[in-house]
XYZ file of C-alpha atoms in Angstrom:
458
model
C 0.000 0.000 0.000
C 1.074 3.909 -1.187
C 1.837 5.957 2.186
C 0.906 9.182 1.998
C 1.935 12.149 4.184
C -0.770 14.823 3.780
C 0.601 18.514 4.926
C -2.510 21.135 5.173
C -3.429 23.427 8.228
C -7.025 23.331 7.026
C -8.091 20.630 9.222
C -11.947 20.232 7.844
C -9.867 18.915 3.799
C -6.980 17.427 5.150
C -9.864 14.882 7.120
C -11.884 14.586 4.232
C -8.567 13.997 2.022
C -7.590 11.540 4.332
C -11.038 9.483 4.481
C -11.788 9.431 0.622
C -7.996 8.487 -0.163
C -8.046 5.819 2.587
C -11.291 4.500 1.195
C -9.351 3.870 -1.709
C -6.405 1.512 -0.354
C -3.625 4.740 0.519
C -2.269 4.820 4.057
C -2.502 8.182 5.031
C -0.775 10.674 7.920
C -1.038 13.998 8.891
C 0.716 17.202 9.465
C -0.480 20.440 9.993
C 2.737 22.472 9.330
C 5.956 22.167 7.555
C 7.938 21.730 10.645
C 5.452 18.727 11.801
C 5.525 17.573 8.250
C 9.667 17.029 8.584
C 9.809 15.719 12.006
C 6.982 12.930 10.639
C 10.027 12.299 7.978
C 12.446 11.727 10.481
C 10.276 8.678 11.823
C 7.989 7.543 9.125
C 7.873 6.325 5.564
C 6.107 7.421 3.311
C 5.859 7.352 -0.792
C 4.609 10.462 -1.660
C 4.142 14.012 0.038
C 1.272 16.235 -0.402
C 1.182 19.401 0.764
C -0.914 22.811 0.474
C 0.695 25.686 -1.038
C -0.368 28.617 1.813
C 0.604 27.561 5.045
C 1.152 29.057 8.461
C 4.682 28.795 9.715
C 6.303 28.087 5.646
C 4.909 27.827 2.193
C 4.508 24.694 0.353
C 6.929 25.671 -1.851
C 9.481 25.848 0.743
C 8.502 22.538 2.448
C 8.911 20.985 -0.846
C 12.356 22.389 -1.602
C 13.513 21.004 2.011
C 12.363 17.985 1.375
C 13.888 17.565 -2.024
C 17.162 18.421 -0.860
C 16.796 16.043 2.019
C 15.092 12.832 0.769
C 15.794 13.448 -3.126
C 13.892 10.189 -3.910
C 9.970 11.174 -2.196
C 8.073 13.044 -4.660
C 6.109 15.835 -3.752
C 2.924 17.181 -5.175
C 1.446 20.435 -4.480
C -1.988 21.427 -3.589
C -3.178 25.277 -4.514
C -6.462 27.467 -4.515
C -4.000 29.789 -6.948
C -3.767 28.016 -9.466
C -1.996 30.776 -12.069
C 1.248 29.738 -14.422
C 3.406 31.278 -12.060
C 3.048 29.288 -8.972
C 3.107 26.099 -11.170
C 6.313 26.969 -12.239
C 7.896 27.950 -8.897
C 6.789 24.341 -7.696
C 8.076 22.327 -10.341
C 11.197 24.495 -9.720
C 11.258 23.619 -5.817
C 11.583 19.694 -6.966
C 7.240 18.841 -6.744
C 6.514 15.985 -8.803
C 3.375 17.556 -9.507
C 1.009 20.395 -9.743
C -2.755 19.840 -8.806
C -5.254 23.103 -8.103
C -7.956 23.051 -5.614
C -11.013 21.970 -5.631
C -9.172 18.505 -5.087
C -10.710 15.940 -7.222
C -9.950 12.491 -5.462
C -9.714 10.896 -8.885
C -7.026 13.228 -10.817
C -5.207 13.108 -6.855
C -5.326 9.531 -7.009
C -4.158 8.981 -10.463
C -0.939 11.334 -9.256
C -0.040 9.142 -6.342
C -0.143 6.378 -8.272
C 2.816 7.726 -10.748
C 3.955 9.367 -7.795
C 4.387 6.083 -5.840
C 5.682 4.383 -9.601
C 8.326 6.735 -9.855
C 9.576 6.227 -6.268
C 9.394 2.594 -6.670
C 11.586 2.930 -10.102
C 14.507 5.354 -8.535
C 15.015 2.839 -5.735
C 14.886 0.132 -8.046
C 17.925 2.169 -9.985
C 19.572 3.416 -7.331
C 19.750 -0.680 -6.036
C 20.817 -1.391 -9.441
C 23.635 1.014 -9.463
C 24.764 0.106 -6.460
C 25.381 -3.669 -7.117
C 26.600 -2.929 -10.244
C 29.315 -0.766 -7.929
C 29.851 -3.537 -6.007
C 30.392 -6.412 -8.658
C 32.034 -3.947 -11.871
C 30.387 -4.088 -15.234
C 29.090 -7.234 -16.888
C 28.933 -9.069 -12.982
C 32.966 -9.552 -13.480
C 33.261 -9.072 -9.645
C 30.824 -11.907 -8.752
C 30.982 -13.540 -5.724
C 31.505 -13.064 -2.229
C 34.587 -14.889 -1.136
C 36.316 -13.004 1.856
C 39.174 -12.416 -0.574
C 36.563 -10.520 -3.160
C 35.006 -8.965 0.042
C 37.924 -7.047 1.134
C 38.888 -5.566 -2.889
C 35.389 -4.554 -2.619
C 35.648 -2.652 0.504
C 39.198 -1.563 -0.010
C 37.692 0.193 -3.406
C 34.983 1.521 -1.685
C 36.835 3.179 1.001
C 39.576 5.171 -1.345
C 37.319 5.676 -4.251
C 36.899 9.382 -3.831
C 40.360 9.546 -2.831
C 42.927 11.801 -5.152
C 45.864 9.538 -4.264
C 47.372 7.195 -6.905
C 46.727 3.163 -6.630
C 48.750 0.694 -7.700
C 46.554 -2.857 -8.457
C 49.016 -5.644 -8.638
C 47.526 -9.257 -9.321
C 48.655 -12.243 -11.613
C 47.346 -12.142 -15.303
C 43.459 -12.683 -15.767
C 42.620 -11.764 -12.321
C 40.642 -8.440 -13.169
C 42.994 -5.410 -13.032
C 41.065 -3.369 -15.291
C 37.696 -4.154 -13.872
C 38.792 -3.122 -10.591
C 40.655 0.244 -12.153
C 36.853 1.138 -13.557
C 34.855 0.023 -10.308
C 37.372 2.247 -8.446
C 36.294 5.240 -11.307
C 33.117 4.803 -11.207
C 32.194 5.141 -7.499
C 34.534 8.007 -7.673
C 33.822 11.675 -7.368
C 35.404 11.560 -10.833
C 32.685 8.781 -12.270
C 31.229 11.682 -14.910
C 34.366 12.220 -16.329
C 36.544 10.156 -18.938
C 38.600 6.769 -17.753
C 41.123 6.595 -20.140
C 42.786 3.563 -20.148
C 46.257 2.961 -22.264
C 48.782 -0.068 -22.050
C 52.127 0.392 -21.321
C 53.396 -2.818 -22.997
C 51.426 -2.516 -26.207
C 53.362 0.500 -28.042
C 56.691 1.500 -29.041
C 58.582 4.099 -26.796
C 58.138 6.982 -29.429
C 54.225 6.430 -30.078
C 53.160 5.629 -26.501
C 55.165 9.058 -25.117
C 53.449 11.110 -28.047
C 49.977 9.570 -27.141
C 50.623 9.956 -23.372
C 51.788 13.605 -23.129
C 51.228 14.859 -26.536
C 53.271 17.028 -29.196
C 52.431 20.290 -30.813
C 52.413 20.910 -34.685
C 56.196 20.024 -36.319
C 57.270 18.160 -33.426
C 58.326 15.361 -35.466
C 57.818 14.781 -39.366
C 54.510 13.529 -39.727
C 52.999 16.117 -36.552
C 51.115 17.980 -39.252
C 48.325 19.136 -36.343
C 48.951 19.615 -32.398
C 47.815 16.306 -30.391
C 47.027 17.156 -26.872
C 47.692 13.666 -25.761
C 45.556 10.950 -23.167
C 47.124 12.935 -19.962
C 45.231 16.138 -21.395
C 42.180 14.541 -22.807
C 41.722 12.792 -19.306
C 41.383 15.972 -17.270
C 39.036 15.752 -14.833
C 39.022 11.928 -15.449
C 41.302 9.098 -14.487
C 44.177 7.289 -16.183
C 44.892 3.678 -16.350
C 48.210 3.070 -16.616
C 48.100 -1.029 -17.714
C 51.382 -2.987 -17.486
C 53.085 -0.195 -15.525
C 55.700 -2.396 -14.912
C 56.882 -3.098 -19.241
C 57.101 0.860 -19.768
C 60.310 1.939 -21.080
C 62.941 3.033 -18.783
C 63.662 6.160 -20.479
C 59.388 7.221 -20.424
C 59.496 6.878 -16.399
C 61.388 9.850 -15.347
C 58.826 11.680 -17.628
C 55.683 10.227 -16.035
C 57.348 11.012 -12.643
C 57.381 14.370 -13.417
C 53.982 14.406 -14.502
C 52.924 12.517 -11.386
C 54.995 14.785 -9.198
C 54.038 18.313 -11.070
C 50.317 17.645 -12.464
C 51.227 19.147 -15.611
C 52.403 18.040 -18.929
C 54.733 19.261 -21.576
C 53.823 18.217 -25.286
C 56.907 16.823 -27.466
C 58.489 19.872 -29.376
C 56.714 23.096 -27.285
C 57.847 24.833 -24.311
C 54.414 25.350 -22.806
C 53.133 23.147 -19.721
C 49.772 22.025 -19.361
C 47.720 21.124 -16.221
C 46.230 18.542 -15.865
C 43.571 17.400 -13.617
C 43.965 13.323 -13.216
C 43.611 10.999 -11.098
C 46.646 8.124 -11.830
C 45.782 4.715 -11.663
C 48.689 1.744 -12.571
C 48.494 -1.881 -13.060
C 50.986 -4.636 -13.273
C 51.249 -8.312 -12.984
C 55.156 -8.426 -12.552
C 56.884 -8.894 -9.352
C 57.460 -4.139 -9.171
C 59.348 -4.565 -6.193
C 61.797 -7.198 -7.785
C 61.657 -4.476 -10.742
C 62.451 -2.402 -8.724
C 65.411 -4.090 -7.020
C 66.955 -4.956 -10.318
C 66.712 -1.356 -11.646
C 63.900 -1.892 -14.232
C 61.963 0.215 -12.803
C 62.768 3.510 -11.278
C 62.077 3.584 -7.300
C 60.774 7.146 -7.051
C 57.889 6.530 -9.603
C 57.188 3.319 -7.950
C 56.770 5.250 -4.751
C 54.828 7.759 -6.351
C 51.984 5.164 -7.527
C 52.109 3.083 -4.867
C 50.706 5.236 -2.803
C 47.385 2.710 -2.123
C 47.925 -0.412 -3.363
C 45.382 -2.495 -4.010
C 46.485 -7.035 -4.349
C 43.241 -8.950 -6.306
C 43.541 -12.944 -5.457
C 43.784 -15.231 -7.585
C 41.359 -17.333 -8.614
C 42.517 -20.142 -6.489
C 42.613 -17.896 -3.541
C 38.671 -17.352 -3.633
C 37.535 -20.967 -4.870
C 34.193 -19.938 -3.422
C 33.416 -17.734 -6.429
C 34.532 -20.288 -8.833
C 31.253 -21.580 -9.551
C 28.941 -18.625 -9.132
C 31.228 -17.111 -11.692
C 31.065 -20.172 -14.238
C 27.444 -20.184 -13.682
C 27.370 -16.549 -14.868
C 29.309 -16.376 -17.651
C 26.996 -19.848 -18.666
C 24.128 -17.436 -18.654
C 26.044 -15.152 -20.389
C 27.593 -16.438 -23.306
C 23.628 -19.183 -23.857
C 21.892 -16.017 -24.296
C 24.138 -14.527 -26.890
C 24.551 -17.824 -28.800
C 20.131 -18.304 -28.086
C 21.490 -21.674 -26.376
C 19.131 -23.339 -23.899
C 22.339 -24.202 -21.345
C 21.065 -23.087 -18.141
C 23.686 -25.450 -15.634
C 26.528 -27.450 -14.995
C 26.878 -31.011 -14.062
C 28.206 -31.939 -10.870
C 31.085 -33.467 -12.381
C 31.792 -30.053 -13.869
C 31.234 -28.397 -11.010
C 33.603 -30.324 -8.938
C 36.429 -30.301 -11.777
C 36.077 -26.569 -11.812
C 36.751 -26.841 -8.173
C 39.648 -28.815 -8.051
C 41.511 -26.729 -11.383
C 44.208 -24.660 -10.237
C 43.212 -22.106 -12.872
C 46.671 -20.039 -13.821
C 44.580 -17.907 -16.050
C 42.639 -16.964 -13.042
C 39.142 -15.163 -14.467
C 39.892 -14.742 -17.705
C 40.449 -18.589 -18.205
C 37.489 -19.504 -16.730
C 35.351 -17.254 -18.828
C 36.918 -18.514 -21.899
C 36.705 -22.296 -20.922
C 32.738 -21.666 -20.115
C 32.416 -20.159 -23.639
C 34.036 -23.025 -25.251
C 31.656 -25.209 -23.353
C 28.576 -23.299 -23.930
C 29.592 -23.272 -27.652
C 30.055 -27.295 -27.745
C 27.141 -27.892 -25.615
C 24.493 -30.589 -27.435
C 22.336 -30.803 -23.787
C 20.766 -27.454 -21.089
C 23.631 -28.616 -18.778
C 26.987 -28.201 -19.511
C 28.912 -31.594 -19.468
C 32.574 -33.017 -19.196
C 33.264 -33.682 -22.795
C 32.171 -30.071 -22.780
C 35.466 -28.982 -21.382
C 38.618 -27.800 -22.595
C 41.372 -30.783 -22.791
C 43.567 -28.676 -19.764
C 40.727 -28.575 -17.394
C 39.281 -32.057 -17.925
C 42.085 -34.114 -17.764
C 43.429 -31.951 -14.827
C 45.109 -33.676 -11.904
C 46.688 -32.195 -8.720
C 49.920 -31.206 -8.522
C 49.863 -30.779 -4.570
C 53.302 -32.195 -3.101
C 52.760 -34.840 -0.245
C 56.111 -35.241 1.738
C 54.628 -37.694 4.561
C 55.289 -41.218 4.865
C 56.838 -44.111 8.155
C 59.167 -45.514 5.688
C 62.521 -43.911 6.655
C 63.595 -44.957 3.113
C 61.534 -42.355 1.212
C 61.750 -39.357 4.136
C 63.173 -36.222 3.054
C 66.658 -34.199 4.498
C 65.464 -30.998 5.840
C 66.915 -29.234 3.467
C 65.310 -30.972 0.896
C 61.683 -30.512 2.102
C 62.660 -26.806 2.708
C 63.749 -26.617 -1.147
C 60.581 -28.398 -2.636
C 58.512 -26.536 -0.449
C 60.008 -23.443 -1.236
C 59.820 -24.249 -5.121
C 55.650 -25.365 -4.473
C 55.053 -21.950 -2.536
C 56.539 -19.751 -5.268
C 54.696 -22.089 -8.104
C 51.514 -21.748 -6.600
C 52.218 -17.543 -6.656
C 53.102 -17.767 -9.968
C 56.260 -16.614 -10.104
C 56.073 -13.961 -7.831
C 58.958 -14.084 -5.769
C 57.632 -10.774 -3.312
C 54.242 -12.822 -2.917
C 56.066 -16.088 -2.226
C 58.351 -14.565 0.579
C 55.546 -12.436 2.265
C 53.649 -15.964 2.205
C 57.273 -18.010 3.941
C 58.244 -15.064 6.052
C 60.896 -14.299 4.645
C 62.904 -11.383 2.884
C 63.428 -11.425 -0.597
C 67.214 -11.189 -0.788
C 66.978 -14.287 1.518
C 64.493 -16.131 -1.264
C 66.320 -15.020 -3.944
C 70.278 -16.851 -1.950
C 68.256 -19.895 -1.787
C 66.994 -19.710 -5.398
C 70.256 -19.278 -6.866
C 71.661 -21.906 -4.385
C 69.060 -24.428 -6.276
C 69.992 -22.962 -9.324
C 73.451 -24.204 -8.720
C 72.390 -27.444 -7.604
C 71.578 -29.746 -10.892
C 70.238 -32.865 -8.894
C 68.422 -32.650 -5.479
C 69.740 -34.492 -2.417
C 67.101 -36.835 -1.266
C 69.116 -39.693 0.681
C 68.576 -39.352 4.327
């Protein structure tokens, strides 16, 4: 039922107001002034407002304003005895949802709440919309709610209307991008551009020309001025992808521009401003860049000011199937396939996959299997070769037979090689997850290195 708060100090029409509109299914409250009106707001809720225009103690139009700026999503029409252009127009300027002169017919009232009451319902309905869309990033790519997906979520949510740079470091396929937009769009920033430009995908000369720009004669073929993605971007934010692969010779330049918020075309003397917010991405080890002198310290400082880790896939196996089941949904209804499931076996393959791809591999194995689906649920022969003939490469080193035990050294070795496999790679992952310091991982890599059989005898 439509609640309806009904604001008049003419006591003799708000009680007939309130009987015929009762009579015909509204739940209806009273107020005979605009300050009763917004203390009944404080502790009821109601769908629509209605309130006179005259009023002792504040207009109508002044009550409706208030409430507009207070509780943007409650319509408010406006009852008047004048009913000339000009106070129609001051109404509709205060925020009122609609205009209705008295004599009050219950029937033209009545067909107002109704849209009244509609168009509440459908700005909380968007509003939810928005919100989980927030929450999960375009196309449901952040489905799930694994503890691991739980705290990106809230870690976005908390510095999105920050102004300081974030670095998002995470193996290949895990959803840097996604998580570069979700951080843009629930940003102060959201109505402005998100330019997004990978560091690994041009040559040194192009990607400095489209990053910062050159003015007219610059170079041969700079026939017009280019104002470049830093400049195009203002007000926006910048995705620096694959931070990590850009040239040593660009970074001192983007430190600058970091540093100075202003950029300097190729061939012109003139700095620009910029207004950006700098966002950077990389699925290499930075800090081990860092240590080798790949990649310049300062700059890595500057971006890292928030940094921001997504999991694995493996590391939130919870999601794994809510995902699959999504992009099964997906990927039926653009083909017009009836595949609605999975088969348990599927289910528990997906489970038990170690997925090195992370998101992106299981969105491409679930379109393969939608595509080669004959039956509604998806089935083994379904799945890629990799994933169906899977089998677990988890190391066992337990056994009573002193024969097969293991030197210490030798379990500390193949444990250390399993820990840095299952990281992929990542040796500043795999010695936060021993406890140790890199320089101390890396002495006992190169010691393996070094060694070309392991000791196993006892």
């Amino acid at each position: 039922m439509t609640g309806v708060l009904l604001v008049d100090d003419d006591r003799s029409l708000t009680e007939t107001l309130q009987l015929g509109l009762s009579r015909r299914g509204y739940v209806v409250s009273t107020a005979a002034s605009a300050t009763e009106a917004l203390n009944s707001l404080k502790s009821g809720e109601f769908d629509v407002v209605v309130t006179d225009l005259n009023m002792k103690g504040g207009s109508g139009i002044e009550l409706c304003a208030r409430i507009v700026e207070a509780h943007r999503e409650l319509p408010v029409i406006v009852l008047t005895a004048f009913g000339s252009y000009e106070t129609a127009v001051a109404a509709i300027r205060a925020g009122a949802y609609d205009f209705i002169s008295k004599p009050v017919q219950l029937d033209v009232l009545g067909i107002s709440l109704d849209r009244a009451a509609q168009h509440r319902a459908l700005h909380q309905e968007v509003v939810r919309l928005r919100s989980e869309r927030n929450a999960r990033g375009p196309d449901g790519d952040f489905i799930g709610e694994s503890p691991a997906l739980a705290n990106v979520r809230d870690l976005i949510e908390r510095v999105a209307d920050s102004e300081a740079s974030v670095l998002i470091t995470g193996e290949s396929g895990t959803g840097k991008e996604v998580a570069a937009k979700a951080l843009h769009r629930q940003s102060r920033r959201s109505g402005r551009p998100f330019l997004a430009i990978n560091c690994a995908a041009m040559p040194e000369a192009l990607l400095e020309s489209e990053l910062f720009g050159y003015a007219r004669g610059a170079f041969t073929d700079a026939r017009q001025p280019h104002a470049g993605l830093l400049v195009e971007a203002s007000g926006g934010t910048v995705f620096l992808d694959e931070i990590g692969d850009m040239p040593l010779g660009l970074q001192p330049k983007l430190l600058r521009v970091v540093q100075e918020r202003s950029v300097r075309p190729l061939g012109s003397n003139t700095e620009i401003p910029i207004d950006v917010r700098f966002v950077a991405a990389t699925n290499l080890d930075i800090e081990a860049a860092v240590d080798e002198r790949r990649f310049r310290e300062d700059l890595f400082f500057r971006l890292n000011v928030i940094r921001l880790e997504l999991p694995p896939l493996r590391a939130r196996s919870a999601d794994i199937l809510p995902l699959a089941q999504h992009f099964v949904r997906r990927f039926a209804q653009a083909a017009g396939k009836q595949v609605t499931s999975i088969s348990p076996a599927v289910a528990e393959r997906l489970l038990s996959y170690s997925w090195p791809g992370n998101v992106r591999e299981l969105q491409n194995c679930m379109e393969r299997g939608v595509a080669l689906a004959r039956f509604n649920e998806l089935g083994m022969d379904d799945l890629a070769e990799r994933v169906r003939l899977h089998k677990s490469t988890d190391i066992v080193m337990a056994g009573n037979d002193p024969s097969v035990l293991l030197r210490l050294e030798e379990m500390d070795r193949r444990y250390i090689l399993h820990v840095l496999q299952t990281v992929a790679g990542n040796k500043t992952a795999a010695a936060r997850v021993l406890g140790i310091e890199r320089k101390t991982l890396y002495r006992k890599l190169e010691h393996y290195a070094q060694t070309d059989e392991p000791h196993e005898e006892p």
